[in-house]
Amino acid sequence: MLIKAPSDIRPSEITPESVYRQRRQLIKAMVGGGLLMAAGPALALERYELAEGQRRYPGPDWLQQKLRAARAGEPLEGEPLAPYRLITGHNNFYEFGLDKQDPKARAQGFVTDPWRVEIGGEVANAGSYHLEDLLKPHALEERIYRLRCVEGWSMVIPWIGFPLADLIKRVEPTGNARFVEFTTLHDPEQMPGQRGFFSTLQWPYVEGLRMDEAMHPLTLLAVGVYGDALPPQNGAPLRLVVPWKYGFKSIKSIVSIRFTEQMPKATWNQTAPHEYGFYANVNPAVDHPRWSQATERRLPSSLFSPNIIDTLPFNGYAEQVAHLYSGMDLRKWY
Ligand code: MTE
């Protein structure tokens, strides 16, 4: 993957975090005083105020209603959220270009509603579902996660979604299902990065998880960020978020979820197997062949404040997920 210089973020653009902190304190005080008991749990959307001129993505009406009811998530103590502008302006989405700014610039006309998702393979309830129908039974919740890109940068992002495990239980995989394969939309007309000459990868983008990874409670299907719908550049209308793995596992704009016996042929793993493994667990002890993975640049960062921090095993989620890999040589299964 291409490594780019960080976008310089002015301190004034980090306002949402301070607003967020004030609200957090207010929420804590209200919980302490029992004031939230009657009002129900805190809602994600109410936490955020964006600076003037920052575009929000309300999404379709049916989604907006669900987003408004999303329960607020727990912040990561001592790790501020990346500003909205950075989360939605510094993206990897090769279907819309190679530069970090390309997806925001080129994905604005991307049609994400209506949207269908094909459920298939080793599963009882196979079919082509409207996203609205697929989401109907699921209450949304906020999850504040670290996203660690294999390129060496990271951000803290407040996603909104629901556990993939809940969807998997509903569609009832058969006993033969050992993996889950996810596929991004293939539509060269809408996605300039998939067109002709400058096309970089084999399309469509495919990713996969082992069944126990897919069923893990941290694994999220996201439809929103920062209290609102996902913008197209972040993988609207439906993306995966697997916080203990390098960001390339978190596939965007999903149109197919298949249950398979064989390990899926994941795009980066197929493109450069010696650089990108199928598992792709964040691991400071296993370097990328071309750079170290021991540290990361936590965004926002700048020339004068590079904000380099140690990378943690499993991106800080070892306590929850290390047992999934007990007995496996993580140097071999990188
Ligand atoms: N999904 C698709 N379909 N295409 C991509 O190029 N890039 C991946 C992942 N999902 C990518 C993708 C990579 S490398 C990262 S780091 C994350 O998306 C970035 O997510 P973000 O842009 O929301 O931060």
Short mmCIF file of C-alpha atoms and ligand atoms in Angstrom, two decimals:
data_model
loop_
_atom_site.label_atom_id
_atom_site.label_comp_id
_atom_site.label_asym_id
_atom_site.label_seq_id
_atom_site.Cartn_x
_atom_site.Cartn_y
_atom_site.Cartn_z
CA MET A 1 0.00 0.00 0.00
CA LEU A 2 1.09 3.55 -0.56
CA ILE A 3 2.52 5.48 2.36
CA LYS A 4 1.62 9.15 2.45
CA ALA A 5 2.57 12.08 4.63
CA PRO A 6 0.03 12.84 7.36
CA SER A 7 -2.58 15.50 6.78
CA ASP A 8 -1.82 18.43 9.03
CA ILE A 9 -4.74 19.04 11.31
CA ARG A 10 -5.11 22.37 13.03
CA PRO A 11 -5.82 22.20 16.75
CA SER A 12 -9.05 24.12 16.17
CA GLU A 13 -10.39 21.16 14.21
CA ILE A 14 -10.23 18.89 17.20
CA THR A 15 -13.18 20.67 18.76
CA PRO A 16 -15.54 17.69 18.52
CA GLU A 17 -13.35 15.84 20.99
CA SER A 18 -13.63 18.60 23.62
CA VAL A 19 -17.36 18.79 23.08
CA TYR A 20 -17.45 15.03 23.37
CA ARG A 21 -15.53 15.15 26.69
CA GLN A 22 -17.86 17.75 28.17
CA ARG A 23 -20.84 15.66 27.21
CA ARG A 24 -19.21 12.57 28.57
CA GLN A 25 -18.76 14.28 31.93
CA LEU A 26 -22.34 15.45 31.81
CA ILE A 27 -23.55 11.96 31.01
CA LYS A 28 -21.46 10.52 33.87
CA ALA A 29 -22.82 13.11 36.26
CA MET A 30 -26.36 12.35 35.11
CA VAL A 31 -25.85 8.63 35.51
CA GLY A 32 -24.32 9.27 38.95
CA GLY A 33 -27.34 11.33 39.93
CA GLY A 34 -29.75 8.78 38.53
CA LEU A 35 -31.02 11.34 36.00
CA LEU A 36 -30.61 9.05 33.04
CA MET A 37 -32.71 6.30 34.49
CA ALA A 38 -35.94 7.83 33.26
CA ALA A 39 -34.46 9.08 29.98
CA GLY A 40 -32.99 5.71 28.97
CA PRO A 41 -29.42 5.10 27.80
CA ALA A 42 -27.34 7.93 26.29
CA LEU A 43 -27.65 8.26 22.53
CA ALA A 44 -24.69 8.46 20.20
CA LEU A 45 -25.94 11.29 18.00
CA GLU A 46 -26.40 13.72 20.86
CA ARG A 47 -22.72 13.68 21.69
CA TYR A 48 -21.43 15.34 18.59
CA GLU A 49 -21.39 18.84 17.29
CA LEU A 50 -19.40 19.44 14.16
CA ALA A 51 -17.60 22.61 13.22
CA GLU A 52 -19.42 24.91 10.79
CA GLY A 53 -19.39 23.75 7.19
CA GLN A 54 -18.62 20.11 7.91
CA ARG A 55 -21.02 18.04 5.89
CA ARG A 56 -23.01 15.39 7.71
CA TYR A 57 -24.43 12.29 6.07
CA PRO A 58 -27.93 11.76 7.41
CA GLY A 59 -28.56 8.69 5.19
CA PRO A 60 -32.04 7.53 4.21
CA ASP A 61 -34.96 8.16 6.60
CA TRP A 62 -35.26 4.55 7.72
CA LEU A 63 -31.59 4.54 8.71
CA GLN A 64 -31.74 7.95 10.38
CA GLN A 65 -34.40 6.68 12.76
CA LYS A 66 -32.23 3.76 13.79
CA LEU A 67 -29.12 5.94 14.12
CA ARG A 68 -30.97 8.32 16.41
CA ALA A 69 -31.82 5.45 18.70
CA ALA A 70 -28.23 4.12 18.82
CA ARG A 71 -26.85 3.66 22.30
CA ALA A 72 -23.68 5.65 23.04
CA GLY A 73 -20.44 3.65 23.41
CA GLU A 74 -17.69 3.67 26.01
CA PRO A 75 -14.79 6.01 25.22
CA LEU A 76 -11.21 4.70 25.22
CA GLU A 77 -9.76 6.27 28.34
CA GLY A 78 -6.91 8.67 27.46
CA GLU A 79 -7.28 8.15 23.69
CA PRO A 80 -9.13 11.04 22.04
CA LEU A 81 -11.31 10.55 19.01
CA ALA A 82 -9.86 11.56 15.66
CA PRO A 83 -11.72 14.61 14.32
CA TYR A 84 -14.61 13.96 11.94
CA ARG A 85 -12.84 15.81 9.15
CA LEU A 86 -9.90 13.43 9.37
CA ILE A 87 -11.96 10.24 9.64
CA THR A 88 -13.91 11.25 6.54
CA GLY A 89 -11.07 12.93 4.63
CA HIS A 90 -8.09 10.57 5.05
CA ASN A 91 -9.28 7.28 3.60
CA ASN A 92 -8.16 4.10 1.94
CA PHE A 93 -10.76 3.05 -0.62
CA TYR A 94 -8.88 2.07 -3.77
CA GLU A 95 -12.10 1.79 -5.76
CA PHE A 96 -12.06 5.61 -5.68
CA GLY A 97 -8.32 6.19 -6.13
CA LEU A 98 -4.97 5.70 -4.44
CA ASP A 99 -4.51 9.00 -2.60
CA LYS A 100 -5.93 9.47 0.87
CA GLN A 101 -8.00 12.43 -0.37
CA ASP A 102 -9.39 10.67 -3.47
CA PRO A 103 -12.28 8.77 -1.85
CA LYS A 104 -13.81 11.92 -0.37
CA ALA A 105 -13.36 13.84 -3.59
CA ARG A 106 -14.65 11.10 -5.91
CA ALA A 107 -17.25 9.15 -3.96
CA GLN A 108 -19.83 11.85 -3.38
CA GLY A 109 -22.21 10.68 -6.12
CA PHE A 110 -21.93 7.05 -5.05
CA VAL A 111 -25.46 5.59 -4.76
CA THR A 112 -25.84 3.73 -1.46
CA ASP A 113 -29.65 3.54 -1.17
CA PRO A 114 -31.40 1.34 -2.15
CA TRP A 115 -28.77 -1.35 -1.49
CA ARG A 116 -28.99 -5.11 -1.60
CA VAL A 117 -26.85 -7.67 0.17
CA GLU A 118 -26.61 -11.26 -1.04
CA ILE A 119 -26.37 -13.86 1.71
CA GLY A 120 -25.14 -17.17 0.34
CA GLY A 121 -23.06 -20.32 0.53
CA GLU A 122 -23.35 -22.67 3.50
CA VAL A 123 -26.38 -21.05 5.11
CA ALA A 124 -30.06 -21.90 5.66
CA ASN A 125 -31.51 -18.43 4.96
CA ALA A 126 -29.73 -17.58 1.71
CA GLY A 127 -31.19 -14.78 -0.38
CA SER A 128 -30.88 -11.25 -1.68
CA TYR A 129 -31.94 -8.81 1.02
CA HIS A 130 -32.70 -5.10 1.02
CA LEU A 131 -30.31 -3.51 3.51
CA GLU A 132 -33.29 -2.02 5.30
CA ASP A 133 -34.80 -5.49 5.82
CA LEU A 134 -31.47 -6.95 6.85
CA LEU A 135 -31.06 -4.27 9.52
CA LYS A 136 -34.66 -4.18 10.75
CA PRO A 137 -34.34 -6.55 13.71
CA HIS A 138 -31.04 -5.05 14.92
CA ALA A 139 -30.74 -2.20 17.41
CA LEU A 140 -27.69 -0.05 16.67
CA GLU A 141 -24.95 0.80 19.13
CA GLU A 142 -21.85 2.93 19.13
CA ARG A 143 -18.41 1.30 19.41
CA ILE A 144 -15.35 3.45 19.88
CA TYR A 145 -12.45 1.49 18.38
CA ARG A 146 -8.85 1.99 17.34
CA LEU A 147 -8.30 1.50 13.60
CA ARG A 148 -4.68 0.51 12.86
CA CYS A 149 -3.75 0.59 9.18
CA VAL A 150 -1.02 -1.79 8.02
CA GLU A 151 0.73 1.31 6.61
CA GLY A 152 1.56 2.47 10.15
CA TRP A 153 -1.07 5.10 11.05
CA SER A 154 -4.04 4.78 13.37
CA MET A 155 -7.13 6.67 14.53
CA VAL A 156 -9.80 6.33 17.20
CA ILE A 157 -13.20 6.17 15.51
CA PRO A 158 -16.74 6.13 16.95
CA TRP A 159 -18.55 3.64 14.69
CA ILE A 160 -22.25 2.84 14.86
CA GLY A 161 -23.40 -0.63 13.96
CA PHE A 162 -24.34 -4.01 15.34
CA PRO A 163 -22.45 -7.24 16.04
CA LEU A 164 -21.91 -9.38 12.94
CA ALA A 165 -22.60 -12.38 15.22
CA ASP A 166 -26.25 -11.29 15.56
CA LEU A 167 -26.73 -11.35 11.78
CA ILE A 168 -24.92 -14.69 11.47
CA LYS A 169 -27.22 -16.27 14.06
CA ARG A 170 -30.27 -15.09 12.13
CA VAL A 171 -29.18 -16.45 8.76
CA GLU A 172 -28.21 -19.85 10.26
CA PRO A 173 -24.98 -21.12 8.73
CA THR A 174 -24.76 -24.88 8.18
CA GLY A 175 -22.26 -27.13 9.96
CA ASN A 176 -19.96 -26.85 6.91
CA ALA A 177 -19.43 -23.10 7.29
CA ARG A 178 -15.86 -22.47 8.52
CA PHE A 179 -15.26 -19.01 7.06
CA VAL A 180 -17.20 -15.91 6.06
CA GLU A 181 -16.36 -14.16 2.80
CA PHE A 182 -17.29 -10.51 2.19
CA THR A 183 -17.34 -8.77 -1.20
CA THR A 184 -17.45 -5.08 -2.10
CA LEU A 185 -19.60 -3.73 -4.93
CA HIS A 186 -18.07 -4.08 -8.41
CA ASP A 187 -19.29 -1.12 -10.45
CA PRO A 188 -16.59 0.50 -12.61
CA GLU A 189 -19.06 3.19 -13.72
CA GLN A 190 -19.38 4.49 -10.20
CA MET A 191 -15.94 3.48 -8.96
CA PRO A 192 -13.22 5.04 -11.10
CA GLY A 193 -10.48 3.01 -9.42
CA GLN A 194 -12.00 -0.16 -10.91
CA ARG A 195 -11.73 1.19 -14.46
CA GLY A 196 -9.18 0.11 -17.02
CA PHE A 197 -5.67 1.21 -17.18
CA PHE A 198 -4.90 2.44 -13.70
CA SER A 199 -6.77 -0.34 -12.03
CA THR A 200 -4.52 -1.57 -9.21
CA LEU A 201 -6.15 -4.65 -7.71
CA GLN A 202 -8.26 -7.59 -8.86
CA TRP A 203 -11.85 -6.43 -8.40
CA PRO A 204 -14.11 -6.80 -6.59
CA TYR A 205 -12.36 -6.35 -3.23
CA VAL A 206 -12.82 -9.49 -1.13
CA GLU A 207 -12.09 -10.15 2.53
CA GLY A 208 -12.69 -13.01 4.90
CA LEU A 209 -12.79 -14.10 8.53
CA ARG A 210 -12.69 -17.44 10.24
CA MET A 211 -16.10 -18.26 11.72
CA ASP A 212 -14.99 -17.75 15.35
CA GLU A 213 -13.53 -14.34 14.42
CA ALA A 214 -16.76 -13.40 12.68
CA MET A 215 -18.77 -14.47 15.74
CA HIS A 216 -16.57 -12.54 18.18
CA PRO A 217 -18.54 -9.80 20.00
CA LEU A 218 -16.03 -7.10 18.96
CA THR A 219 -16.65 -7.72 15.24
CA LEU A 220 -19.02 -5.07 13.98
CA LEU A 221 -21.06 -4.38 10.87
CA ALA A 222 -21.03 -0.58 10.73
CA VAL A 223 -23.59 1.72 9.12
CA GLY A 224 -22.63 4.96 10.84
CA VAL A 225 -19.84 7.06 12.30
CA TYR A 226 -19.75 10.07 14.65
CA GLY A 227 -23.48 9.81 15.32
CA ASP A 228 -24.53 9.86 11.66
CA ALA A 229 -24.66 7.62 8.59
CA LEU A 230 -21.40 6.44 7.03
CA PRO A 231 -20.20 8.73 4.27
CA PRO A 232 -19.50 6.94 0.98
CA GLN A 233 -15.73 7.30 1.43
CA ASN A 234 -15.93 5.32 4.68
CA GLY A 235 -17.71 2.39 3.05
CA ALA A 236 -21.39 3.31 3.01
CA PRO A 237 -23.83 1.85 3.41
CA LEU A 238 -22.41 -1.25 5.14
CA ARG A 239 -18.85 -2.11 6.15
CA LEU A 240 -17.02 -4.48 8.40
CA VAL A 241 -14.97 -3.31 11.40
CA VAL A 242 -12.56 -5.80 13.00
CA PRO A 243 -10.60 -3.70 15.49
CA TRP A 244 -7.80 -6.16 16.36
CA LYS A 245 -6.81 -6.64 12.71
CA TYR A 246 -5.08 -4.33 10.25
CA GLY A 247 -7.53 -1.98 8.59
CA PHE A 248 -7.54 -3.74 5.21
CA LYS A 249 -9.66 -6.54 6.75
CA SER A 250 -12.42 -3.97 7.41
CA ILE A 251 -13.99 -4.21 3.96
CA LYS A 252 -16.25 -1.41 2.71
CA SER A 253 -19.53 -1.18 0.79
CA ILE A 254 -20.41 -4.85 1.20
CA VAL A 255 -22.80 -6.49 -1.32
CA SER A 256 -22.20 -10.15 -0.50
CA ILE A 257 -21.69 -12.23 2.64
CA ARG A 258 -20.99 -15.90 1.90
CA PHE A 259 -20.38 -18.79 4.27
CA THR A 260 -17.68 -21.13 2.99
CA GLU A 261 -15.78 -24.27 3.85
CA GLN A 262 -12.58 -22.99 2.24
CA MET A 263 -10.54 -19.97 3.31
CA PRO A 264 -11.70 -17.00 1.18
CA LYS A 265 -9.28 -15.53 -1.36
CA ALA A 266 -8.81 -12.16 0.28
CA THR A 267 -7.69 -9.35 -2.04
CA TRP A 268 -4.47 -8.11 -0.39
CA ASN A 269 -3.46 -11.60 0.64
CA GLN A 270 -3.82 -12.76 -2.98
CA THR A 271 -2.10 -9.68 -4.38
CA ALA A 272 1.03 -9.86 -2.18
CA PRO A 273 0.92 -12.94 0.08
CA HIS A 274 4.40 -12.35 1.52
CA GLU A 275 3.32 -8.88 2.70
CA TYR A 276 -0.32 -9.31 3.73
CA GLY A 277 -1.51 -12.42 5.52
CA PHE A 278 -5.06 -13.74 5.69
CA TYR A 279 -5.19 -13.26 9.47
CA ALA A 280 -3.62 -9.76 9.52
CA ASN A 281 -3.78 -9.48 13.31
CA VAL A 282 -2.09 -6.30 14.50
CA ASN A 283 1.28 -7.52 15.78
CA PRO A 284 4.21 -5.24 16.73
CA ALA A 285 6.52 -8.29 16.78
CA VAL A 286 6.03 -9.15 13.10
CA ASP A 287 7.27 -6.46 10.74
CA HIS A 288 5.95 -5.83 7.28
CA PRO A 289 8.78 -6.84 4.89
CA ARG A 290 9.23 -3.16 3.97
CA TRP A 291 8.68 -1.41 7.33
CA SER A 292 8.47 -1.94 11.08
CA GLN A 293 5.12 -2.52 12.78
CA ALA A 294 6.50 -1.79 16.28
CA THR A 295 5.07 1.74 16.39
CA GLU A 296 2.31 3.73 14.73
CA ARG A 297 1.46 7.36 14.02
CA ARG A 298 -1.75 8.13 15.89
CA LEU A 299 -3.70 10.68 13.86
CA PRO A 300 -4.06 13.60 14.07
CA SER A 301 -0.32 14.17 13.91
CA SER A 302 1.93 16.79 12.37
CA LEU A 303 5.56 17.43 11.60
CA PHE A 304 6.05 19.08 15.00
CA SER A 305 3.88 16.66 16.89
CA PRO A 306 4.29 13.33 15.14
CA ASN A 307 2.39 11.45 17.87
CA ILE A 308 4.26 8.16 17.49
CA ILE A 309 3.08 5.51 19.93
CA ASP A 310 3.87 1.85 20.53
CA THR A 311 1.69 -0.58 18.64
CA LEU A 312 -0.03 -3.05 20.95
CA PRO A 313 -0.53 -6.75 20.25
CA PHE A 314 -3.96 -7.26 18.68
CA ASN A 315 -4.24 -3.46 18.62
CA GLY A 316 -4.89 -3.37 22.38
CA TYR A 317 -7.63 -6.03 22.29
CA ALA A 318 -5.43 -9.01 23.30
CA GLU A 319 -7.39 -9.72 26.45
CA GLN A 320 -10.55 -10.23 24.40
CA VAL A 321 -9.15 -12.04 21.33
CA ALA A 322 -5.72 -13.64 21.96
CA HIS A 323 -7.38 -16.95 22.90
CA LEU A 324 -8.68 -17.29 19.32
CA TYR A 325 -5.10 -17.92 18.21
CA SER A 326 -3.71 -20.01 21.05
CA GLY A 327 -1.32 -22.63 19.71
CA MET A 328 -0.86 -20.78 16.41
CA ASP A 329 2.55 -19.48 15.35
CA LEU A 330 1.70 -15.82 14.68
CA ARG A 331 4.92 -15.35 12.70
CA LYS A 332 3.74 -17.95 10.25
CA TRP A 333 0.05 -16.98 10.32
CA TYR A 334 0.57 -13.21 10.05
N1 MTE B 1 -12.44 -1.80 1.44
C1 MTE B 1 -12.47 -1.69 0.10
N2 MTE B 1 -13.51 -2.18 -0.57
N3 MTE B 1 -11.47 -1.09 -0.60
C2 MTE B 1 -10.35 -0.59 0.04
O1 MTE B 1 -9.47 -0.06 -0.64
N4 MTE B 1 -9.20 -0.25 2.18
C3 MTE B 1 -8.98 -0.87 3.50
C4 MTE B 1 -10.26 -0.92 4.32
N5 MTE B 1 -11.38 -1.37 3.51
C5 MTE B 1 -10.28 -0.70 1.47
C6 MTE B 1 -11.38 -1.30 2.15
C7 MTE B 1 -7.92 -0.21 4.26
S1 MTE B 1 -6.34 -0.46 3.73
C8 MTE B 1 -8.18 0.52 5.39
S2 MTE B 1 -6.91 1.11 6.36
C9 MTE B 1 -9.55 0.86 5.80
O2 MTE B 1 -10.52 0.39 4.85
C10 MTE B 1 -9.69 2.37 5.90
O3 MTE B 1 -10.97 2.71 6.36
P1 MTE B 1 -11.34 4.27 6.46
O4 MTE B 1 -11.06 4.90 5.15
O5 MTE B 1 -12.77 4.32 6.86
O6 MTE B 1 -10.43 4.83 7.55
#
